[in-house]
Coordinates of C-alpha atoms (C1' of nucleotides) in Angstrom, one line a residue:
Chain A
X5 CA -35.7 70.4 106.0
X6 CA -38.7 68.3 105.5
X7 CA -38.4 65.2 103.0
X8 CA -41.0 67.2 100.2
X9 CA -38.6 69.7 99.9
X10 CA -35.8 67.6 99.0
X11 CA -37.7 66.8 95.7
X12 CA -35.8 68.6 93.0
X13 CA -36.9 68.0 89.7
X14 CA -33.9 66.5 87.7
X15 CA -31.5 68.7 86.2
X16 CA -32.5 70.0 82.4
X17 CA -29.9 72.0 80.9
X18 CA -29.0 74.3 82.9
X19 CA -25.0 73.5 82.9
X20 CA -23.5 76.5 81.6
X21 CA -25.1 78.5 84.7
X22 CA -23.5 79.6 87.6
X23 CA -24.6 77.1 91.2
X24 CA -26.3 80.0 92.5
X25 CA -28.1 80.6 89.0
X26 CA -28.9 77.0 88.9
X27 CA -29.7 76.6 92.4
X28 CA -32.6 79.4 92.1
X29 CA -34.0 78.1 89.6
X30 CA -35.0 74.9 90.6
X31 CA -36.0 76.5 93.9
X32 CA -37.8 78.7 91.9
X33 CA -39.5 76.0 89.9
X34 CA -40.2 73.7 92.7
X35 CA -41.7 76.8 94.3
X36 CA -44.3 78.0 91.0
X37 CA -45.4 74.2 90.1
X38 CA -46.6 73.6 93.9
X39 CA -43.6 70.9 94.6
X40 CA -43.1 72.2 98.1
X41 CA -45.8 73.2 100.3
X42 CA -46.5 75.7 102.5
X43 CA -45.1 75.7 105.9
X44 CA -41.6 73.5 104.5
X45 CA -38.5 74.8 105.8
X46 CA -35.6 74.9 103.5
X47 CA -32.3 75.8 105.6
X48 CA -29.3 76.6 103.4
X49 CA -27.1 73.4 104.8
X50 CA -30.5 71.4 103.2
X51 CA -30.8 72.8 100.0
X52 CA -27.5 72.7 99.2
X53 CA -27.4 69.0 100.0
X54 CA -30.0 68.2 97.9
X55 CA -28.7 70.3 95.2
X56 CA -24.8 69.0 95.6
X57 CA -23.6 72.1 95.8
X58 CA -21.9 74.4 98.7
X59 CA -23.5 76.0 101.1
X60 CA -22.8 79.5 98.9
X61 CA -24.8 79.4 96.2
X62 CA -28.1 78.0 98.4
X63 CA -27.8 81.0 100.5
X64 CA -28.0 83.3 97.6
X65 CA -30.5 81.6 95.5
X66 CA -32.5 81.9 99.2
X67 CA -31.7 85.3 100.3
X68 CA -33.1 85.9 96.2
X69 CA -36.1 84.1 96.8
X70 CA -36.4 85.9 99.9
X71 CA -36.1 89.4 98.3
X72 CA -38.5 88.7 96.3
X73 CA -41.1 87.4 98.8
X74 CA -41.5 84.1 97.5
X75 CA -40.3 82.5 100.8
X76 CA -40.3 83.7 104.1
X77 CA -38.1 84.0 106.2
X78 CA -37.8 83.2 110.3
X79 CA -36.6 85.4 112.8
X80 CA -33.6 82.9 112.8
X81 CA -32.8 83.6 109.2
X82 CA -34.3 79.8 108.1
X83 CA -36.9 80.1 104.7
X84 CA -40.2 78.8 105.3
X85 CA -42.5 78.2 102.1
X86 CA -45.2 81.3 102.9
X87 CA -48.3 79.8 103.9
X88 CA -51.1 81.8 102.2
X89 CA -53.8 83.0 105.0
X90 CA -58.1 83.7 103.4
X91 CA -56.6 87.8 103.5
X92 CA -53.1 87.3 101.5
X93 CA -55.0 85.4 99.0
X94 CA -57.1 88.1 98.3
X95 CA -54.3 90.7 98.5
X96 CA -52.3 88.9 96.2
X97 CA -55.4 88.7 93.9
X98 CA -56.2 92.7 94.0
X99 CA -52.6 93.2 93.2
X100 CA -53.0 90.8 89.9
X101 CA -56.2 91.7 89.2
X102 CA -55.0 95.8 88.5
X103 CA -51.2 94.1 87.1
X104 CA -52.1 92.0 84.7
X105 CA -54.5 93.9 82.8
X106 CA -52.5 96.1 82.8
X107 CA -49.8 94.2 80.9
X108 CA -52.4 93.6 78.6
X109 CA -53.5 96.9 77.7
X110 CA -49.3 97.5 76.7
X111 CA -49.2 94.2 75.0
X112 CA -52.3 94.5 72.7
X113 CA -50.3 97.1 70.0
X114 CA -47.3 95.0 69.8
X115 CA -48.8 91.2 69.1
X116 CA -48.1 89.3 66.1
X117 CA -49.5 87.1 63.7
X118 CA -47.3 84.3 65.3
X119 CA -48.1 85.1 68.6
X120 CA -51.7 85.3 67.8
X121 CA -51.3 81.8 66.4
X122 CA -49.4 80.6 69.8
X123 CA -52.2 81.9 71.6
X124 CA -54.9 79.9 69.7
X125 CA -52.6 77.0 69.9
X126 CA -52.9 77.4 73.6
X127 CA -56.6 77.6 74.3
X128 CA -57.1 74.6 72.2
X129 CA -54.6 72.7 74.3
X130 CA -56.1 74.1 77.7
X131 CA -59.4 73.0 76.7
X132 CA -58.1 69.7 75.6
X133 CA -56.4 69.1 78.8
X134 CA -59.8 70.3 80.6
X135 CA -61.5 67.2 79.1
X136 CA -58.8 65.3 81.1
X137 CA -58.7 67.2 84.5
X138 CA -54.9 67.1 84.1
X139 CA -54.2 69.8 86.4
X140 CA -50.4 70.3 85.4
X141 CA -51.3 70.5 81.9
X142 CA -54.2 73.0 82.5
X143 CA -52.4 75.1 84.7
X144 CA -49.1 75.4 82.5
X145 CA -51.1 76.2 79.3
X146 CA -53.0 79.1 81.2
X147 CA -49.8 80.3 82.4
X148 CA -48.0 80.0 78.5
X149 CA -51.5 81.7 77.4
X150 CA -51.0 84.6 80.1
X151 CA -47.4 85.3 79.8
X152 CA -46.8 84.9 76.1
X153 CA -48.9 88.3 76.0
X154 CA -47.1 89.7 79.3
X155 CA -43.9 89.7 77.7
X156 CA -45.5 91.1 74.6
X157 CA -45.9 94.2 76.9
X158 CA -42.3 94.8 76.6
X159 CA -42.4 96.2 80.0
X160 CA -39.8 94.0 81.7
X161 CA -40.4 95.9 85.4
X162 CA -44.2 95.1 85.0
X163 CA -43.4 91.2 83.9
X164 CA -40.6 91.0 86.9
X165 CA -43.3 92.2 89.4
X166 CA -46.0 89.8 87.8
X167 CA -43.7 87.1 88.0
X168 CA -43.0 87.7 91.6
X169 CA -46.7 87.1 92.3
X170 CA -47.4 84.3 90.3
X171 CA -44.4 83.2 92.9
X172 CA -46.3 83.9 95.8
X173 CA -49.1 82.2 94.5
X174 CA -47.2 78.9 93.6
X175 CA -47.7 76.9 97.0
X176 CA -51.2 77.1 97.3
X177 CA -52.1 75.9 94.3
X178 CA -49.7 73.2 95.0
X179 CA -51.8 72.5 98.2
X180 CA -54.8 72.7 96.2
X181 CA -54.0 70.3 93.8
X182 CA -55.1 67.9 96.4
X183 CA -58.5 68.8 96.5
X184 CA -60.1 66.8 93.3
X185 CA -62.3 68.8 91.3
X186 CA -61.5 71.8 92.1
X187 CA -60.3 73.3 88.8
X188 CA -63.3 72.0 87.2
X189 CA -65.3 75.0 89.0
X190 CA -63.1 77.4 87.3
X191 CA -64.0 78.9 84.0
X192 CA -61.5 81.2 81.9
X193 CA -61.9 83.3 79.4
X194 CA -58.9 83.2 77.2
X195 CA -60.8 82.6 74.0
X196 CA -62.7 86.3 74.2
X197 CA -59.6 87.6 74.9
X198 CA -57.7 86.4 72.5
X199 CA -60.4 87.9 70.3
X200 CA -60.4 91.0 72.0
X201 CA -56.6 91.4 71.4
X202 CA -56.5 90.3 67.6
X203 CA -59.0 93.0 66.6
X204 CA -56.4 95.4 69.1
X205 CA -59.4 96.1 71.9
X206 CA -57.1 96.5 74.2
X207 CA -59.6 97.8 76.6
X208 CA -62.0 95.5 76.3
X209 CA -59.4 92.7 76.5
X210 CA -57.7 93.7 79.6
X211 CA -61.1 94.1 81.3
X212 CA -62.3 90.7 80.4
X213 CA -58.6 88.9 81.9
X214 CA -59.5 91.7 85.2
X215 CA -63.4 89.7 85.4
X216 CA -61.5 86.5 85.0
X217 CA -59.2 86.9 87.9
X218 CA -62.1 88.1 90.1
X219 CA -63.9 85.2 89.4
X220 CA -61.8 82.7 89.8
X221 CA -60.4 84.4 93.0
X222 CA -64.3 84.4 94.2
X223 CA -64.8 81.0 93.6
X224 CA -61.3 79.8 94.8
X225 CA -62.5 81.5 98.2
X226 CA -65.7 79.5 98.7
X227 CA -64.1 76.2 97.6
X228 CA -60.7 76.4 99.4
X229 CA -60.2 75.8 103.0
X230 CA -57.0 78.3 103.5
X231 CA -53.9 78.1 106.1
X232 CA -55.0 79.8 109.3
X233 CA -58.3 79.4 108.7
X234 CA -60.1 77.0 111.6
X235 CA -56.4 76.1 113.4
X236 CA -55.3 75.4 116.5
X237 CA -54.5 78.7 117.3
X238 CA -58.1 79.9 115.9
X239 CA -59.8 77.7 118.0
X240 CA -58.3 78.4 121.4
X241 CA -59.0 81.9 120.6
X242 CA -62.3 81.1 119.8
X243 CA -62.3 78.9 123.2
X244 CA -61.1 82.4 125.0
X245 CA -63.7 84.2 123.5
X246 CA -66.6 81.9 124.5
X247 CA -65.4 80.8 127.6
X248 CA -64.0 83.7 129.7
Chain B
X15 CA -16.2 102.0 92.0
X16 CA -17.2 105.6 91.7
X17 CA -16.5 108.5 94.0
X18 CA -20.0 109.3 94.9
X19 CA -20.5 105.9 95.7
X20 CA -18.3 105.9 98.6
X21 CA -20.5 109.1 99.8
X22 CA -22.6 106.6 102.5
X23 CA -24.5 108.6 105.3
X24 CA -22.8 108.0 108.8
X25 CA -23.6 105.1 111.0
X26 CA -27.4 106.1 112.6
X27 CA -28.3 103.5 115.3
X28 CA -28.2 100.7 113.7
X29 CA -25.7 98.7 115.8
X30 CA -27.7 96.0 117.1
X31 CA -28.1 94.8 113.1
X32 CA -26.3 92.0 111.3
X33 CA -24.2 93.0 108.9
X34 CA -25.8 92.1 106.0
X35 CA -28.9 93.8 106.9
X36 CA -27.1 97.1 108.0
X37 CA -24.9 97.0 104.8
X38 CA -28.3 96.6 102.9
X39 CA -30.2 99.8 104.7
X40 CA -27.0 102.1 104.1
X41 CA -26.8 100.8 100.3
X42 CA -30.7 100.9 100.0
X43 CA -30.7 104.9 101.9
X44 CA -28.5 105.9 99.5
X45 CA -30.7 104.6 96.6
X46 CA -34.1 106.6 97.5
X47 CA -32.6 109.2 98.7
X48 CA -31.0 110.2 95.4
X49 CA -26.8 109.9 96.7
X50 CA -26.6 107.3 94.2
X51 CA -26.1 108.2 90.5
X52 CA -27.7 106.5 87.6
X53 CA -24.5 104.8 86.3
X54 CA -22.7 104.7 89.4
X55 CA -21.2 100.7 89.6
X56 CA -21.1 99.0 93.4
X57 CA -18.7 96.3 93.4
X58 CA -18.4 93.8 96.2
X59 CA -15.2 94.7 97.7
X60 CA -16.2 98.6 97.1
X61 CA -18.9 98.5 98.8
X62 CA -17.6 96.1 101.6
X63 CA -14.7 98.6 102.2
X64 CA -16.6 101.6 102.5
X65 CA -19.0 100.3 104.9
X66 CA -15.9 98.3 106.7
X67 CA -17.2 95.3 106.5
X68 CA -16.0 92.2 104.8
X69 CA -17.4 91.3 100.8
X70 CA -19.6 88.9 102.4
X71 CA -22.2 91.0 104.0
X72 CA -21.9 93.5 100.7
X73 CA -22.1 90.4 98.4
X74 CA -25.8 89.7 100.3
X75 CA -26.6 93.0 100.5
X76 CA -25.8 93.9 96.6
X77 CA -27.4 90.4 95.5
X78 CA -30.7 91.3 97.8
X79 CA -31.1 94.8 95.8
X80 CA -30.7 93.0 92.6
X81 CA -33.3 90.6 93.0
X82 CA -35.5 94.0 94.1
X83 CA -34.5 95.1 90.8
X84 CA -33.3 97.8 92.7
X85 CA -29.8 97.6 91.0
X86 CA -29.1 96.1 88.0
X87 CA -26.5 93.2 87.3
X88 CA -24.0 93.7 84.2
X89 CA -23.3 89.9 83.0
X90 CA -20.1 90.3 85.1
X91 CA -21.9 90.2 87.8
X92 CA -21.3 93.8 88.9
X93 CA -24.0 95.9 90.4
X94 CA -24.5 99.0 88.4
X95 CA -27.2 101.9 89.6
X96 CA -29.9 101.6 86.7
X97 CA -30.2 104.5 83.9
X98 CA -34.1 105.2 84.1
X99 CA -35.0 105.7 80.5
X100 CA -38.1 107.6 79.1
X101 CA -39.6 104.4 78.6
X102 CA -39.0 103.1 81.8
X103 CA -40.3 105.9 83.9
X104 CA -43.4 105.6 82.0
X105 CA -43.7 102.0 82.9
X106 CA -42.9 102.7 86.6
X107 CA -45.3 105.3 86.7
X108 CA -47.7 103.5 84.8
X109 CA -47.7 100.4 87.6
X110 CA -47.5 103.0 90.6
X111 CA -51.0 104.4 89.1
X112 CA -52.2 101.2 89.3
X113 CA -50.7 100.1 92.7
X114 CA -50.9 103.1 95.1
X115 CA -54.4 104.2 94.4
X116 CA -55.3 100.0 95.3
X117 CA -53.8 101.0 98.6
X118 CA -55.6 104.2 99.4
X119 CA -58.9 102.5 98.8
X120 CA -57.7 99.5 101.3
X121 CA -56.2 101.9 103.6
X122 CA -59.6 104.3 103.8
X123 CA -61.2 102.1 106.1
X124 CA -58.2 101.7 108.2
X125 CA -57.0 104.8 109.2
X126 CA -57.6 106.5 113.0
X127 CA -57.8 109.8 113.8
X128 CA -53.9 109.8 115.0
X129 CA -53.6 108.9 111.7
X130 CA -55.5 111.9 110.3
X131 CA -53.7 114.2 112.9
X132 CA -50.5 112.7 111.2
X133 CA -51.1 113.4 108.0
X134 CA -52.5 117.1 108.9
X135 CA -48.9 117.3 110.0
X136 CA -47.4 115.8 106.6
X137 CA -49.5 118.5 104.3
X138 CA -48.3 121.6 106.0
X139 CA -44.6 120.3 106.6
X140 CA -44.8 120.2 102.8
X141 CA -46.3 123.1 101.9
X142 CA -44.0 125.1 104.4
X143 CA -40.7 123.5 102.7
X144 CA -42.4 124.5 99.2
X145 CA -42.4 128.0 100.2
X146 CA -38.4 127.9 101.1
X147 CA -37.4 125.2 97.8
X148 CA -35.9 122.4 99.7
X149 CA -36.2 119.8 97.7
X150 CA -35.3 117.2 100.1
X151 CA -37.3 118.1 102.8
X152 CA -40.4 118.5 100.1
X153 CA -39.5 115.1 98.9
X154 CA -39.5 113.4 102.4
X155 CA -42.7 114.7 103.5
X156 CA -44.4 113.8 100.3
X157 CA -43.3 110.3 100.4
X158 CA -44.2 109.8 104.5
X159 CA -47.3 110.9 103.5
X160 CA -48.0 108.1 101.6
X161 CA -46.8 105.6 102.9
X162 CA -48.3 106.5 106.2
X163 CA -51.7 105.7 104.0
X164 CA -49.8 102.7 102.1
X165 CA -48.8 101.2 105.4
X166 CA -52.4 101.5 106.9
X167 CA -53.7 99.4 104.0
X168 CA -52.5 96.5 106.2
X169 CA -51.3 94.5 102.9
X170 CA -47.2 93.6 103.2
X171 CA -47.1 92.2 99.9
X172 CA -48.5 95.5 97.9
X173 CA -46.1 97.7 100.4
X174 CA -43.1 95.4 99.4
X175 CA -44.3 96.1 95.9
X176 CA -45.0 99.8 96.0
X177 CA -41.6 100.0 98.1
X178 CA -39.7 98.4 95.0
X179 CA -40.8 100.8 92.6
X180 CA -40.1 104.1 95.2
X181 CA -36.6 102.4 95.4
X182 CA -36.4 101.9 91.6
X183 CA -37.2 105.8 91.3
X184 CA -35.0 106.7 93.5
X185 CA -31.9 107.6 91.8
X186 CA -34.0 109.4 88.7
X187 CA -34.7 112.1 91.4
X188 CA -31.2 112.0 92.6
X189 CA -30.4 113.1 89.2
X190 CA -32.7 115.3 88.6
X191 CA -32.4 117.5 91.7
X192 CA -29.7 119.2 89.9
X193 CA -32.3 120.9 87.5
X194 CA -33.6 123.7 89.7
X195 CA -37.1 124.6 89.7
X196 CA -38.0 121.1 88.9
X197 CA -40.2 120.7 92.0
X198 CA -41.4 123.8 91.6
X199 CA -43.7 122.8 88.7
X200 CA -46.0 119.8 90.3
X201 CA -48.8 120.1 92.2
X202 CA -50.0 117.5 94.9
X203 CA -53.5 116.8 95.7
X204 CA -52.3 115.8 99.3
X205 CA -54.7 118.2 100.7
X206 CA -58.0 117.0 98.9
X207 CA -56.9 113.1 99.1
X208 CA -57.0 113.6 103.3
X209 CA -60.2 115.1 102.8
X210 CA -61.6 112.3 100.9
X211 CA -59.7 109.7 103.2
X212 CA -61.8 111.7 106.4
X213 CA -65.0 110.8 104.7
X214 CA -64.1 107.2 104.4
X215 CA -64.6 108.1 100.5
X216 CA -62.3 105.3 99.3
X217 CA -62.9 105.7 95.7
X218 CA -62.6 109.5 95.3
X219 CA -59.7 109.7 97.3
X220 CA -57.3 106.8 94.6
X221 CA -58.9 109.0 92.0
X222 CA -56.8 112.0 93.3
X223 CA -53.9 110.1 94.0
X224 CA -54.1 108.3 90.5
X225 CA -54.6 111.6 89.0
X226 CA -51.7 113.4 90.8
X227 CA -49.6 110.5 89.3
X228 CA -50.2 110.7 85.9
X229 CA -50.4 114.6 85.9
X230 CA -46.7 114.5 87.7
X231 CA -45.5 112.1 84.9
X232 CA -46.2 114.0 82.5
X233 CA -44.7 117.0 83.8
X234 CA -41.3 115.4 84.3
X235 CA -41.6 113.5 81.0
X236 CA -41.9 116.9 79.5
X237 CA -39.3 118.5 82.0
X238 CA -37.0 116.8 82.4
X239 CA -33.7 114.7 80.3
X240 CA -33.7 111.2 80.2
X241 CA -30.7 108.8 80.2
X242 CA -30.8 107.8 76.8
X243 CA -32.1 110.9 75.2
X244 CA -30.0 111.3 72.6
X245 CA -26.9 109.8 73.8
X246 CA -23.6 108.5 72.2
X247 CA -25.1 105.1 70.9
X248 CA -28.5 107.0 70.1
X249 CA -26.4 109.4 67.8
X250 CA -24.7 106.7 66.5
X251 CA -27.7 104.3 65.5
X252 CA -29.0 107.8 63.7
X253 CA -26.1 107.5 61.6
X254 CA -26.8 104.1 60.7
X255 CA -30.3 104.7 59.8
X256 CA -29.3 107.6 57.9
X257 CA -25.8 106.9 56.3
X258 CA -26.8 103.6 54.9
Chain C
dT22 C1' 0.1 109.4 66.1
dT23 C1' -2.4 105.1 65.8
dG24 C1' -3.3 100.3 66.4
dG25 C1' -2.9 96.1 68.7
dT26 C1' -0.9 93.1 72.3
dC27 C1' 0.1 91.7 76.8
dA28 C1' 0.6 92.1 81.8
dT29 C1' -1.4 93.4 86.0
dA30 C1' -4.9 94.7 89.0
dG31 C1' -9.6 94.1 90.0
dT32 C1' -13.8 91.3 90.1
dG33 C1' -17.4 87.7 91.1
dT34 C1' -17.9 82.9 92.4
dG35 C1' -17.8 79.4 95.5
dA36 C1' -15.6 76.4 99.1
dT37 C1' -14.4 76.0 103.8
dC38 C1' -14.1 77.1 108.5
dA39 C1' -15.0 79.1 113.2
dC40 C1' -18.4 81.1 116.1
dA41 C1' -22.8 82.2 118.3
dT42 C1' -27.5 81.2 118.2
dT43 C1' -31.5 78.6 117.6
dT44 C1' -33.9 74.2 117.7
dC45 C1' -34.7 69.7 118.8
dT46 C1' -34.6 65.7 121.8
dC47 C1' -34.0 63.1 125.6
dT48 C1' -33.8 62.9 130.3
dT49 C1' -35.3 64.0 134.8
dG50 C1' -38.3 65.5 138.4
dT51 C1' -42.8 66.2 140.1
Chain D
dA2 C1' -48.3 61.3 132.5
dC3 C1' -46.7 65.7 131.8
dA4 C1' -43.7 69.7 132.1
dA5 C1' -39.3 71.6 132.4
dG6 C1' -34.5 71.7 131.8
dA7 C1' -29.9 70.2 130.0
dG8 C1' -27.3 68.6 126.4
dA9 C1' -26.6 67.8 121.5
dA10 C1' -27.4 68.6 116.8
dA11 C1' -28.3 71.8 113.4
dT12 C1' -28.4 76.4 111.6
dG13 C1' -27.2 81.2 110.0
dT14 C1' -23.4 84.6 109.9
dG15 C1' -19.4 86.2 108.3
dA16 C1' -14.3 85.9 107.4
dT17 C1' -10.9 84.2 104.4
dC18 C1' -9.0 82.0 100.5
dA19 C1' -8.2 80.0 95.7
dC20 C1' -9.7 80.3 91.1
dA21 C1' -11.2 82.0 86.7
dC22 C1' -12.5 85.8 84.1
dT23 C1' -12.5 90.9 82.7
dA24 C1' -11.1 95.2 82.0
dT25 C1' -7.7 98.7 82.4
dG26 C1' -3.6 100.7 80.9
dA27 C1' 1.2 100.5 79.4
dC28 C1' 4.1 99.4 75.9
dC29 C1' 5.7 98.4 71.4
dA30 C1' 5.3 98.2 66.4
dA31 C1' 3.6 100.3 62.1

DNA sequence: TTGGTCATAGTGTGATCACATTTCTCTTGT
DNA sequence: ACAAGAGAAATGTGATCACACTATGACCAA
């Protein structure tokens, strides 16, 4: 287990839970804010280390995280923190970009007042925390903005299956992160949809979150150099190709 | 643990398998193919006696369909074969006309001609079972024929997806094979989506498949009973509304 | 007969251990 | 200096056990 991985955020209250409960979440969280990075291994013997527990409950919070594909694991059985590849990037993005409007087009009927006021609340603080380039911040109020409406969908298959990607998509933004600027390219468009959705154009609403997602996935594949993309491995091929 | 849940399908050759995975395949076989029943509750030792291995494996195995939300958890912990309500199949069907036609247009650029040859094969094997009513058999060669298409799409993560919700759907056909006739009343479009898929029309060819989705769901939501149709508690909140 | 109480069997959780396999590292030979 | 091999450390699997909790049913009182 690499030394990154052993960063566990300290523990909130999360006492009640069962270890195994407790131990996926703050996999799960470490996984979603980008605290591990692709290619970390987390072995069960390691986890459960840093987490003070048995060796039990890390193999099922693993094994969970595994079932739901937000770690990989090796032929021996060890997770690895998926490294996203150019083509799973934009897999993943097709997948959201038919999900999640989706979830929009359910939630738009059942929306209140109050969560119309949440909502506002949130593009004011993303927009604050813009002026700032504080990429946390940014990040968490677009995901508070996006899945304040997902679970107005009421469709809790949908919202387990959205979750699971937004899973996927964790490490790379962690590995991102490092690259200064790089939010600033990307523009969003939760103020027309809020607007869409409080005069219930559902339609027009989901179709606008469906352009946002292509755009930022467009613009996130120009500016981001991916895993895989120009390796080792790429160039010897490329050595094969040209030299044979 | 329930009588038909003992009813596993004998050893095939799967011998070479850790135990957890094998226990996982038999459990996960006996979900799509329908010898589960909606209700039917899969507890740890059960399972691990029936498939003569020790909890451990069946713990694993049980946990790793949960997290696929392919069984549902009561708060004791217990796995319990979910109750597809008329709500829920909606959903489901709603996200599989979403996520299966996105496959067909990946896969239309993909497929060979061994594939075409392949799925040839599929269309008659179905329309030959449809003339003698065997449900299974009908089944099975509906469902290899898309996922021959799914799998040519070349995207693992909206496979693992699309698997999920064929595994979530499993049991409600399980269930409903005891109405007869049932099958009798859909149509499939299988014939005109390889026709599409032959002249690399990617579009026209997720329009059928979207289309055969929808007009299927609403057949059965018209056909057929849900869990939760007018059951004991359903009764009983009608009291309270009306009593009071 | 009905209602509540209590004991017993069953359940999930989690720790620990033995075993086989994988993975790393250090040494050795060329 | 580099590659290969042997030994050691680490790892996943799976069995077994103790513990706490839940549900099931029997039993007794009203």
């Amino acid at each position: 287990m690499t030394k990154s991985a052993m960063a566990f955020l300290p523990s909130s209250e999360e006492n009640g839970l069962a270890l195994d409960e407790m131990a996926y979440r703050r996999l799960r969280r470490a996984l979603v804010t980008g605290t591990m990075l692709p290619g970390d291994r987390l072995s069960i013997r390691g986890v459960a280390a840093a987490l003070g527990v048995s060796a039990m409950p890390a193999r099922t919070a693993l094994r969970r995280l595994a079932a739901e594909q937000a770690v990989d694991l090796l032929p021996s059985g060890t997770a690895v923190v998926p490294r996203l590849t150019r083509a799973g990037f934009a897999e993943l993005s097709a997948i959201r970009a038919e999900l999640e409007p989706l979830a929009v087009r359910r939630a738009a009927p059942h929306l209140t007042e109050a969560d119309f006021a949440a909502l506002a609340a949130l593009v004011s603080a993303h927009d604050a925390a813009r002026e700032t380039s504080e990429a946390e911040i940014i990040q968490a109020a677009d995901r508070d903005f996006l899945f304040l409406i997902y679970r107005a969908a009421q469709a809790p298959l949908l919202l387990g299956l959205i979750e699971t990607l937004w899973l996927r998509r964790g490490p790379l933004f962690g590995a991102m992160r490092g690259q200064r600027g790089i939010l600033g390219g990307m523009r969003h468009r939760h103020g027309e949809i809020l607007e869409a959705l409080r005069a219930r154009d559902a339609e027009p609403a989901a179709a606008l979150l469906r352009s946002e997602i292509e755009e930022a996935t467009r613009f996130i594949q120009s500016a981001v150099r991916f895993e895989g993309d120009d390796t080792a491995a790429e160039r010897l091929a490329a050595i094969g190709r040209s030299g044979a």
